[in-house]
Amino acid sequence: MTKARTRRERKAQRAAVEVPALGPVGMLRWAWRQLTKMSTALVLLLLLAIAAVPGSLFPQRVQDPDAVADYIKANPVMGPWLDRVQLFDVFSSYWFSAIYLLLFISLVGCVIPRAFQHFKAWRSKPPRTPRRISRLPQYRKVMLGGREGAAAPTPDDAVEAAAAALKKRGYRVQVQDLGTGAPSVAAERGMLKEVGNILFHVALLGVLISVAAGSLFGYKGQKVIVEGESFVNTLVDYDSFNPGTNFNADWLNPFSISLKSFEATFNRDTSDPEHYGQPTDFNADLTVTDAPGATPQDVHLAVNKPLNVGGTKVYLVGNGYAPVIRVKDGDGHVAYEGPVVTVPSDSVYTSSLTLKVPDARPDQLGFVGLLLPTAVSQDGSIPKSVDPGLNNPALILSSYSGDLGLDSGQPQNVYVLDTKGLKELNAMSSSNGPVLLDGQHRKVDLPDGKGSIEFLDVKRYVGLDVHSDPGRIPAFVSFLVAFAGLVMSLFIARRRAWVRATETEDANGVRCTVLEYGLLARGEDHRLGAEAEKLTALWTSLWEDRGVREFHLKPSDKA
Amino acid sequence: MGSDINVTLGNWSEWFMLLAAMTYMVVFVAFVWDMASHSKTLGLNEQAREKRRTEAEANSRQLVGAGAAASSVAHGAAGSSGAVSRGADDAVAAEFRTSAENSTKGVGEFEALNYKRGSRRPAARVAVTLMVIAFALHVFAVVSRGVAADRVPWANMYEFCSTGAMVVAGVYLVTLIFKDLRFVGPMVSGLVLIMLCLATIVFRTPVSPLQPALQSYWLIIHVSIAVAASGIFTITFAMAVLQLLQARREKRLAAGETSRMGFLRAVPSSVTLENFAFRLNSVGFVFWTFTLAAGAIWADQAWGRFWGWDTKEVWTFVVWTVYAAYMHARVTRGWNGNRSAWLSIAGYMCVVFNFTVVNTLFPGLHSYSGL
Ligand code: HEM
């Protein structure tokens, strides 16, 4: 251990001295050699691990851009600095990318030459038998023949039989020096170990490339669908859409989806108050039309079971209530009628509602407030929702009339009502109180003859995420290859074995054949001794009737 | 999966968990006792051998002149039992091998870790027997918890810790069948005890059903392999710590100094520890690689992306990378020995961090209910 370190240090010193003497080409070559060293790979791996850690300590834009904005707002001094060194975009930062790119360049520079080398080794024969087998890490010697006067096999026969037996054990063999009096066989097994190692590393590169392809050519979109409505996979129909860097909208797969019904199941175990009312299951019944004109098919969508429509995946990511509302304006015309998507804000689905009615005349109307799925009101106070199920749905709304500000052409958030140009008609704080609608009170007239609002029904809606990632399947296949390669590389043993036979006489003067054999491992192999024992066992069963004896070694032979 | 919760069975489960924890406590004490007594025995043996050797040397000095006899005595005393049992060359002629001798089970592989005949370690026997009993109680507690909740018992921190501890104990008991790893007993039983204490004191949670996002057979696969890998890493962590201590002791002894850590006499050499830990870590690394991929597949199904750098994903990646570095260290000059042990320890620290701090303190998709 200490020796190894001093050697390393000496080497480092030598390299440092050599640098100034190198020309630009020499410098490059030197840098390449440093980069493709195993110790560099190791250090880069450790650096990669360390560099990933801040990605878990600071909010990340890939995860949650709002959390990043909040963090910067809460830390006005440090925040911008952290942002400047890309601590909110760790995994796309220059420094993180630099580490993994260097690592993969190093990998290519390391593995490709090894692959060539191995290809050559595969095609060449097992190496010649060394002159002194006894120097190998595992060395044994047995004597054949002499049992009840049985004759020993000739050295040539012994070597041929040993070669056949080794071949059966999965070794590739090469018989050498037949007829010379000291014939031998060279054998090697476990060539697949290195193949596995190379496959593993190359496939990791495959995973990286696949992931990159996914982020270039894929897309992600969100869409909310209310029961009874449908969605066509086109750019205009999305609520929000994030294309990959090189995405082309022509690639959108022209399917359509409509939501027949949605059902949420909640925990109704009264003996477990802590978890009572938690959702236990979400299920959506859809019809999917693969392409315009195709027959619609009924499908079932659940949280962990996405749809796969020709490679585009559709996930169930959200759900909630959409009360159906009819609004009549001051002129008595129906200005709005339909479901309004609400946003649940707690575990009992207290949901916030925003409704803008730009078609109302003479004044535009706007509503904000809450939907309570199971409204309970205690002694005349403001009702609250006590359960996520739809047992006593109620709406509590503030109403406004005036100019919604939609004509300015500026895009507005549908979930926020800008009250700048509006006059408050009803509100919690105003003297006439909020608009209250439930099963008994279905309709309320707005003050000043501005119109009326009617609560017709409650539907459910689902939030869908639509993803297309062309890198998904290649990444998965690359992973499978990497995994197989890893297992091969770790659990196949690469060994070489040599067996040599010579003639001798035993103590009683009987002619015997001495079988010497040795084993050498490439890399880690703690079973080499066991393999040597196995070979001894192999010879024993081959020549048991002729006699197999251990040939005792002098202690000095063992080393 | 329904939500049929059996509260009575859940209570029984908690009682058995406590019972198992108490039994592990006794196991720990017995293992420590064994370490103390066994290393003491070994120390006495060492002294006795030393004394015999000095006597033999003194004899040989007296017998100057009758050189042959003296050197053979010194030789016999110095060690190799083979020389004694096999004896002289003339025995060779009678010894033909038969196929019956062809059993090679366990031969040549980590021989230093094989059970030695003739060494009596009553405390270790008690410890192992009690550990089997504790493990049985523990299995009952975990299984009944699963039955009570009508799902796999690893969906919150209580269950992670208690099931994880069970896997550590199980992995350890299984390796004990093949190799004499009783020297890591104090550390392994100590860690199991700590995990159970954490579960029953810090993370206590009554049985509850799963949220929809956690209901998937990938949960079963992903988490069971992750816990198995962590079980293996726990044992190799213990071995890495012992390896570092042993390497220090070896260095001191080689320099002719004495070491105060006499209990390490009962522990194999640092090289044996390193090699065996590497074998186990290879399996652990393969498991962890699988965990990473199964997690990605699960995430792909549940959240619509297979990798999104969620806090938990970051740490799973960090653990994987550190162990990948460890795998490299074994074949990189200058990085084996102590440094590779440190990498193994660092990897385990990340595993622990991943299961404790990340699960409880960090926000993310993986944070569990019931905390
Ligand atoms: C993406 C980063 C890398 C990872 C995750 C990784 C992981 C691994 C793992 C787990 C092993 C042990 C299992 C096996 O033998 O297949 C290994 C072995 C190996 N790695 Fe890497 N590696 C990476 C990059 C590299 C680089 C950059 C090099 C070259 C500089 C390299 C060279 C090797 C070699 C030569 C072995 C085989 C050692 C032997 O058993 O002879 N690896 N790698």
Tab-separated table of C-alpha atoms in Angstrom, chain B residues 16-328:
chain	number	residue	atom	x	y	z
B	16	PHE	CA	-43.470	-8.300	18.353
B	17	MET	CA	-41.276	-5.541	16.970
B	18	LEU	CA	-40.466	-4.435	20.510
B	19	LEU	CA	-39.800	-8.009	21.535
B	20	ALA	CA	-37.454	-8.469	18.586
B	21	ALA	CA	-35.647	-5.229	19.472
B	22	MET	CA	-35.091	-6.437	23.025
B	23	THR	CA	-33.791	-9.771	21.819
B	24	TYR	CA	-31.370	-8.014	19.465
B	25	MET	CA	-30.110	-6.088	22.464
B	26	VAL	CA	-29.156	-9.360	24.154
B	27	VAL	CA	-27.652	-10.581	20.854
B	28	PHE	CA	-25.496	-7.469	20.733
B	29	VAL	CA	-24.256	-8.010	24.260
B	30	ALA	CA	-23.490	-11.663	23.528
B	31	PHE	CA	-21.554	-10.773	20.397
B	32	VAL	CA	-19.493	-8.192	22.251
B	33	TRP	CA	-18.840	-10.718	24.980
B	34	ASP	CA	-17.730	-13.220	22.355
B	35	MET	CA	-15.369	-10.711	20.752
B	36	ALA	CA	-13.788	-10.000	24.111
B	37	SER	CA	-13.421	-13.617	25.163
B	38	HIS	CA	-12.440	-14.962	21.768
B	39	SER	CA	-9.758	-12.351	21.160
B	40	LYS	CA	-8.484	-12.993	24.652
B	41	THR	CA	-8.200	-16.724	23.894
B	42	LEU	CA	-6.419	-15.932	20.668
B	43	GLY	CA	-4.109	-13.599	22.545
B	44	LEU	CA	-3.268	-16.319	25.061
B	45	ASN	CA	-2.660	-18.790	22.241
B	46	GLU	CA	-0.363	-16.277	20.608
B	47	GLN	CA	1.593	-15.862	23.812
B	48	ALA	CA	1.829	-19.602	24.298
B	49	ARG	CA	3.095	-20.066	20.759
B	50	GLU	CA	5.589	-17.289	21.248
B	51	LYS	CA	6.807	-18.931	24.449
B	52	ARG	CA	7.151	-22.306	22.743
B	53	ARG	CA	9.105	-20.748	19.948
B	54	THR	CA	11.563	-19.007	22.256
B	55	GLU	CA	11.978	-22.268	24.143
B	56	ALA	CA	12.633	-24.134	20.934
B	57	GLU	CA	15.179	-21.541	19.941
B	58	ALA	CA	16.846	-21.898	23.301
B	59	ASN	CA	16.876	-25.695	22.807
B	60	SER	CA	18.371	-25.411	19.393
B	61	ARG	CA	21.088	-23.211	20.744
B	62	GLN	CA	21.854	-25.880	23.330
B	63	LEU	CA	21.896	-28.572	20.687
B	64	VAL	CA	24.389	-26.894	18.416
B	65	GLY	CA	25.983	-29.653	16.489
B	66	ALA	CA	22.937	-31.878	16.138
B	67	GLY	CA	21.734	-29.417	13.489
B	68	ALA	CA	19.249	-31.525	11.563
B	69	ALA	CA	17.063	-32.435	14.532
B	70	ALA	CA	16.973	-28.912	15.903
B	71	SER	CA	15.918	-27.309	12.678
B	72	SER	CA	13.069	-29.777	12.246
B	73	VAL	CA	11.740	-28.932	15.699
B	74	ALA	CA	11.861	-25.242	14.975
B	75	HIS	CA	10.102	-25.864	11.741
B	76	GLY	CA	7.268	-27.816	13.271
B	77	ALA	CA	6.674	-25.249	15.949
B	78	ALA	CA	6.719	-22.372	13.524
B	79	GLY	CA	3.436	-23.256	12.017
B	80	SER	CA	2.216	-25.215	9.031
B	81	SER	CA	0.026	-27.932	10.405
B	82	GLY	CA	0.229	-29.664	7.037
B	83	ALA	CA	3.818	-30.610	7.655
B	84	VAL	CA	2.855	-32.315	10.882
B	85	SER	CA	-0.189	-34.230	9.727
B	86	ARG	CA	1.171	-35.303	6.380
B	87	GLY	CA	4.583	-36.225	7.712
B	88	ALA	CA	7.341	-37.735	5.653
B	89	ASP	CA	7.756	-38.413	1.952
B	90	ASP	CA	7.172	-42.157	2.170
B	91	ALA	CA	3.446	-41.527	2.837
B	92	VAL	CA	3.101	-40.489	-0.799
B	93	ALA	CA	3.157	-44.006	-2.227
B	94	ALA	CA	0.028	-45.098	-0.353
B	95	GLU	CA	-2.036	-42.112	-1.335
B	96	PHE	CA	-4.109	-42.552	-4.432
B	97	ARG	CA	-6.891	-40.078	-4.819
B	98	THR	CA	-10.471	-41.252	-5.280
B	99	SER	CA	-13.481	-39.487	-6.724
B	100	ALA	CA	-14.961	-39.479	-3.244
B	101	GLU	CA	-12.437	-36.807	-2.327
B	102	ASN	CA	-13.623	-34.631	-5.163
B	103	SER	CA	-15.805	-32.409	-3.064
B	104	THR	CA	-14.410	-28.911	-3.369
B	105	LYS	CA	-17.122	-27.024	-1.555
B	106	GLY	CA	-15.781	-23.814	-0.112
B	107	VAL	CA	-12.208	-24.779	-0.909
B	108	GLY	CA	-9.880	-22.074	-2.084
B	109	GLU	CA	-12.356	-19.292	-1.608
B	110	PHE	CA	-11.714	-16.957	1.293
B	111	GLU	CA	-10.320	-19.765	3.366
B	112	ALA	CA	-9.545	-17.344	6.143
B	113	LEU	CA	-13.297	-16.887	6.587
B	114	ASN	CA	-14.165	-20.572	6.902
B	115	TYR	CA	-15.349	-21.922	10.229
B	116	LYS	CA	-12.411	-23.394	12.106
B	117	ARG	CA	-12.801	-26.702	13.756
B	118	GLY	CA	-11.900	-26.965	17.392
B	119	SER	CA	-12.335	-23.332	18.367
B	120	ARG	CA	-15.053	-23.132	21.011
B	121	ARG	CA	-16.973	-19.896	21.234
B	122	PRO	CA	-19.975	-20.405	23.530
B	123	ALA	CA	-20.904	-16.705	23.620
B	124	ALA	CA	-20.953	-16.574	19.819
B	125	ARG	CA	-23.210	-19.622	19.764
B	126	VAL	CA	-25.622	-17.960	22.144
B	127	ALA	CA	-25.512	-14.789	20.073
B	128	VAL	CA	-26.245	-16.536	16.779
B	129	THR	CA	-29.013	-18.675	18.275
B	130	LEU	CA	-30.661	-15.658	19.858
B	131	MET	CA	-30.280	-13.742	16.625
B	132	VAL	CA	-32.178	-16.448	14.781
B	133	ILE	CA	-34.955	-16.158	17.370
B	134	ALA	CA	-34.956	-12.369	17.178
B	135	PHE	CA	-35.090	-12.632	13.408
B	136	ALA	CA	-38.106	-14.964	13.572
B	137	LEU	CA	-39.939	-12.507	15.862
B	138	HIS	CA	-38.926	-9.701	13.574
B	139	VAL	CA	-40.203	-11.507	10.456
B	140	PHE	CA	-43.494	-12.130	12.203
B	141	ALA	CA	-43.758	-8.462	13.152
B	142	VAL	CA	-43.053	-7.272	9.611
B	143	VAL	CA	-45.280	-9.816	7.878
B	144	SER	CA	-48.189	-9.217	10.238
B	145	ARG	CA	-47.813	-5.509	9.645
B	146	GLY	CA	-48.121	-6.149	5.926
B	147	VAL	CA	-51.155	-8.373	6.424
B	148	ALA	CA	-52.722	-5.846	8.782
B	149	ALA	CA	-52.308	-3.039	6.259
B	150	ASP	CA	-53.170	-5.292	3.326
B	151	ARG	CA	-50.114	-4.227	1.328
B	152	VAL	CA	-46.309	-4.397	1.325
B	153	PRO	CA	-44.858	-3.180	4.635
B	154	TRP	CA	-42.503	-0.487	3.355
B	155	ALA	CA	-44.456	2.644	2.602
B	156	ASN	CA	-43.355	4.959	5.415
B	157	MET	CA	-40.293	5.523	7.546
B	158	TYR	CA	-41.367	3.189	10.341
B	159	GLU	CA	-41.767	0.397	7.857
B	160	PHE	CA	-38.578	1.291	6.007
B	161	CYS	CA	-36.536	1.061	9.166
B	162	SER	CA	-38.151	-2.059	10.556
B	163	THR	CA	-38.197	-3.939	7.239
B	164	GLY	CA	-34.697	-2.679	6.423
B	165	ALA	CA	-33.398	-3.924	9.766
B	166	MET	CA	-35.014	-7.281	9.077
B	167	VAL	CA	-33.251	-7.505	5.734
B	168	VAL	CA	-29.898	-6.597	7.283
B	169	ALA	CA	-30.341	-9.325	9.895
B	170	GLY	CA	-31.492	-11.777	7.213
B	171	VAL	CA	-28.602	-11.066	4.847
B	172	TYR	CA	-26.195	-11.447	7.749
B	173	LEU	CA	-27.662	-14.745	8.943
B	174	VAL	CA	-27.556	-16.128	5.399
B	175	THR	CA	-23.888	-15.203	4.934
B	176	LEU	CA	-23.188	-16.837	8.303
B	177	ILE	CA	-24.233	-20.155	6.786
B	178	PHE	CA	-21.383	-19.980	4.303
B	179	LYS	CA	-18.656	-18.043	6.060
B	180	ASP	CA	-17.601	-17.312	9.595
B	181	LEU	CA	-18.526	-13.662	9.776
B	182	ARG	CA	-19.242	-13.706	13.488
B	183	PHE	CA	-16.599	-11.034	13.932
B	184	VAL	CA	-18.939	-8.422	12.389
B	185	GLY	CA	-21.728	-9.574	14.720
B	186	PRO	CA	-21.368	-6.721	17.216
B	187	MET	CA	-21.553	-4.093	14.483
B	188	VAL	CA	-24.368	-5.721	12.530
B	189	SER	CA	-26.536	-6.454	15.557
B	190	GLY	CA	-25.774	-2.964	16.857
B	191	LEU	CA	-26.926	-1.366	13.607
B	192	VAL	CA	-30.060	-3.514	13.531
B	193	LEU	CA	-30.797	-2.457	17.077
B	194	ILE	CA	-30.362	1.222	16.176
B	195	MET	CA	-32.677	0.876	13.181
B	196	LEU	CA	-35.360	-0.791	15.275
B	197	CYS	CA	-35.047	1.870	17.959
B	198	LEU	CA	-35.428	4.578	15.328
B	199	ALA	CA	-38.492	2.813	13.955
B	200	THR	CA	-40.215	2.187	17.259
B	201	ILE	CA	-39.298	5.465	18.961
B	202	VAL	CA	-38.783	8.164	16.342
B	203	PHE	CA	-40.892	7.060	13.383
B	204	ARG	CA	-43.799	5.276	15.085
B	205	THR	CA	-46.738	5.169	12.695
B	206	PRO	CA	-49.908	3.090	12.982
B	207	VAL	CA	-50.935	0.957	10.020
B	208	SER	CA	-52.530	2.867	7.144
B	209	PRO	CA	-53.344	2.246	3.500
B	210	LEU	CA	-51.366	3.642	0.560
B	211	GLN	CA	-51.899	6.820	-1.418
B	212	PRO	CA	-52.697	6.234	-5.094
B	213	ALA	CA	-49.240	7.374	-6.252
B	214	LEU	CA	-47.603	4.668	-4.141
B	215	GLN	CA	-49.747	1.810	-5.389
B	216	SER	CA	-47.798	-0.102	-7.958
B	217	TYR	CA	-46.045	-3.390	-8.226
B	218	TRP	CA	-42.985	-1.357	-9.151
B	219	LEU	CA	-43.105	-0.110	-5.581
B	220	ILE	CA	-42.721	-3.676	-4.423
B	221	ILE	CA	-39.849	-4.415	-6.783
B	222	HIS	CA	-38.092	-1.090	-6.491
B	223	VAL	CA	-38.182	-0.841	-2.749
B	224	SER	CA	-37.501	-4.491	-1.976
B	225	ILE	CA	-34.347	-4.479	-4.093
B	226	ALA	CA	-33.304	-1.111	-2.645
B	227	VAL	CA	-33.696	-2.453	0.866
B	228	ALA	CA	-31.811	-5.642	0.000
B	229	ALA	CA	-28.960	-3.589	-1.464
B	230	SER	CA	-28.899	-1.420	1.642
B	231	GLY	CA	-28.756	-4.566	3.771
B	232	ILE	CA	-25.665	-5.682	1.894
B	233	PHE	CA	-24.089	-2.236	2.072
B	234	THR	CA	-24.668	-2.238	5.837
B	235	ILE	CA	-22.619	-5.382	6.245
B	236	THR	CA	-19.842	-4.199	3.937
B	237	PHE	CA	-19.793	-0.905	5.792
B	238	ALA	CA	-19.121	-2.804	9.002
B	239	MET	CA	-16.371	-4.738	7.242
B	240	ALA	CA	-14.816	-1.559	5.846
B	241	VAL	CA	-14.616	-0.034	9.310
B	242	LEU	CA	-12.984	-3.187	10.648
B	243	GLN	CA	-10.660	-3.208	7.638
B	244	LEU	CA	-9.410	0.295	8.444
B	245	LEU	CA	-8.828	-0.613	12.087
B	246	GLN	CA	-7.179	-3.867	11.149
B	247	ALA	CA	-4.901	-2.179	8.600
B	248	ARG	CA	-3.748	0.217	11.318
B	249	ARG	CA	-3.114	-2.616	13.694
B	250	GLU	CA	-1.216	-4.574	11.053
B	251	LYS	CA	0.967	-1.588	10.342
B	252	ARG	CA	1.772	-1.126	14.023
B	253	LEU	CA	2.549	-4.786	14.515
B	254	ALA	CA	4.715	-4.825	11.414
B	255	ALA	CA	6.637	-1.873	12.815
B	256	GLY	CA	7.197	-3.866	15.994
B	257	GLU	CA	4.858	-1.793	18.135
B	258	THR	CA	1.960	-3.138	20.132
B	259	SER	CA	-1.663	-2.434	19.336
B	260	ARG	CA	-4.244	-1.632	21.941
B	261	MET	CA	-7.055	-2.993	19.792
B	262	GLY	CA	-6.619	-6.605	20.835
B	263	PHE	CA	-10.159	-7.525	19.867
B	264	LEU	CA	-9.005	-7.346	16.251
B	265	ARG	CA	-7.197	-10.647	16.779
B	266	ALA	CA	-10.611	-12.227	16.194
B	267	VAL	CA	-10.942	-10.385	12.893
B	268	PRO	CA	-9.382	-11.615	9.641
B	269	SER	CA	-6.620	-9.710	7.874
B	270	SER	CA	-7.427	-6.393	6.208
B	271	VAL	CA	-6.816	-7.888	2.761
B	272	THR	CA	-9.295	-10.714	3.368
B	273	LEU	CA	-11.842	-8.187	4.621
B	274	GLU	CA	-11.317	-5.984	1.602
B	275	ASN	CA	-11.678	-8.850	-0.857
B	276	PHE	CA	-14.765	-10.313	0.736
B	277	ALA	CA	-16.402	-6.910	1.083
B	278	PHE	CA	-15.737	-6.344	-2.598
B	279	ARG	CA	-17.593	-9.553	-3.466
B	280	LEU	CA	-20.590	-8.472	-1.404
B	281	ASN	CA	-20.433	-4.917	-2.716
B	282	SER	CA	-20.502	-6.186	-6.296
B	283	VAL	CA	-23.829	-7.834	-5.562
B	284	GLY	CA	-24.987	-4.703	-3.752
B	285	PHE	CA	-23.975	-2.541	-6.706
B	286	VAL	CA	-25.889	-4.731	-9.154
B	287	PHE	CA	-28.939	-4.475	-6.881
B	288	TRP	CA	-28.582	-0.733	-6.615
B	289	THR	CA	-28.274	-0.387	-10.391
B	290	PHE	CA	-31.507	-2.323	-10.643
B	291	THR	CA	-33.107	-0.088	-8.005
B	292	LEU	CA	-32.185	2.965	-10.016
B	293	ALA	CA	-33.749	1.554	-13.170
B	294	ALA	CA	-36.859	0.189	-11.472
B	295	GLY	CA	-37.307	3.607	-9.856
B	296	ALA	CA	-37.056	5.227	-13.282
B	297	ILE	CA	-39.671	2.861	-14.694
B	298	TRP	CA	-41.952	3.520	-11.759
B	299	ALA	CA	-41.477	7.289	-12.081
B	300	ASP	CA	-42.224	6.995	-15.776
B	301	GLN	CA	-45.548	5.405	-14.943
B	302	ALA	CA	-46.481	7.533	-11.977
B	303	TRP	CA	-45.269	10.974	-12.965
B	304	GLY	CA	-44.721	10.748	-16.672
B	305	ARG	CA	-40.954	11.123	-16.747
B	306	PHE	CA	-38.372	8.512	-16.002
B	307	TRP	CA	-35.846	10.886	-14.570
B	308	GLY	CA	-36.540	14.341	-13.212
B	309	TRP	CA	-33.848	14.970	-10.579
B	310	ASP	CA	-36.258	14.756	-7.694
B	311	THR	CA	-34.349	14.951	-4.379
B	312	LYS	CA	-34.647	11.238	-3.938
B	313	GLU	CA	-33.500	10.560	-7.452
B	314	VAL	CA	-30.499	12.816	-6.925
B	315	TRP	CA	-29.445	10.803	-3.899
B	316	THR	CA	-30.041	7.461	-5.526
B	317	PHE	CA	-27.763	8.688	-8.305
B	318	VAL	CA	-25.152	9.929	-5.819
B	319	VAL	CA	-25.092	6.556	-4.070
B	320	TRP	CA	-24.735	4.758	-7.393
B	321	THR	CA	-21.890	7.011	-8.514
B	322	VAL	CA	-19.965	6.641	-5.267
B	323	TYR	CA	-20.188	2.851	-5.462
B	324	ALA	CA	-19.194	2.995	-9.149
B	325	ALA	CA	-16.095	4.865	-7.994
B	326	TYR	CA	-15.565	2.158	-5.390
B	327	MET	CA	-15.780	-0.522	-8.086
B	328	HIS	CA	-13.104	1.365	-10.032
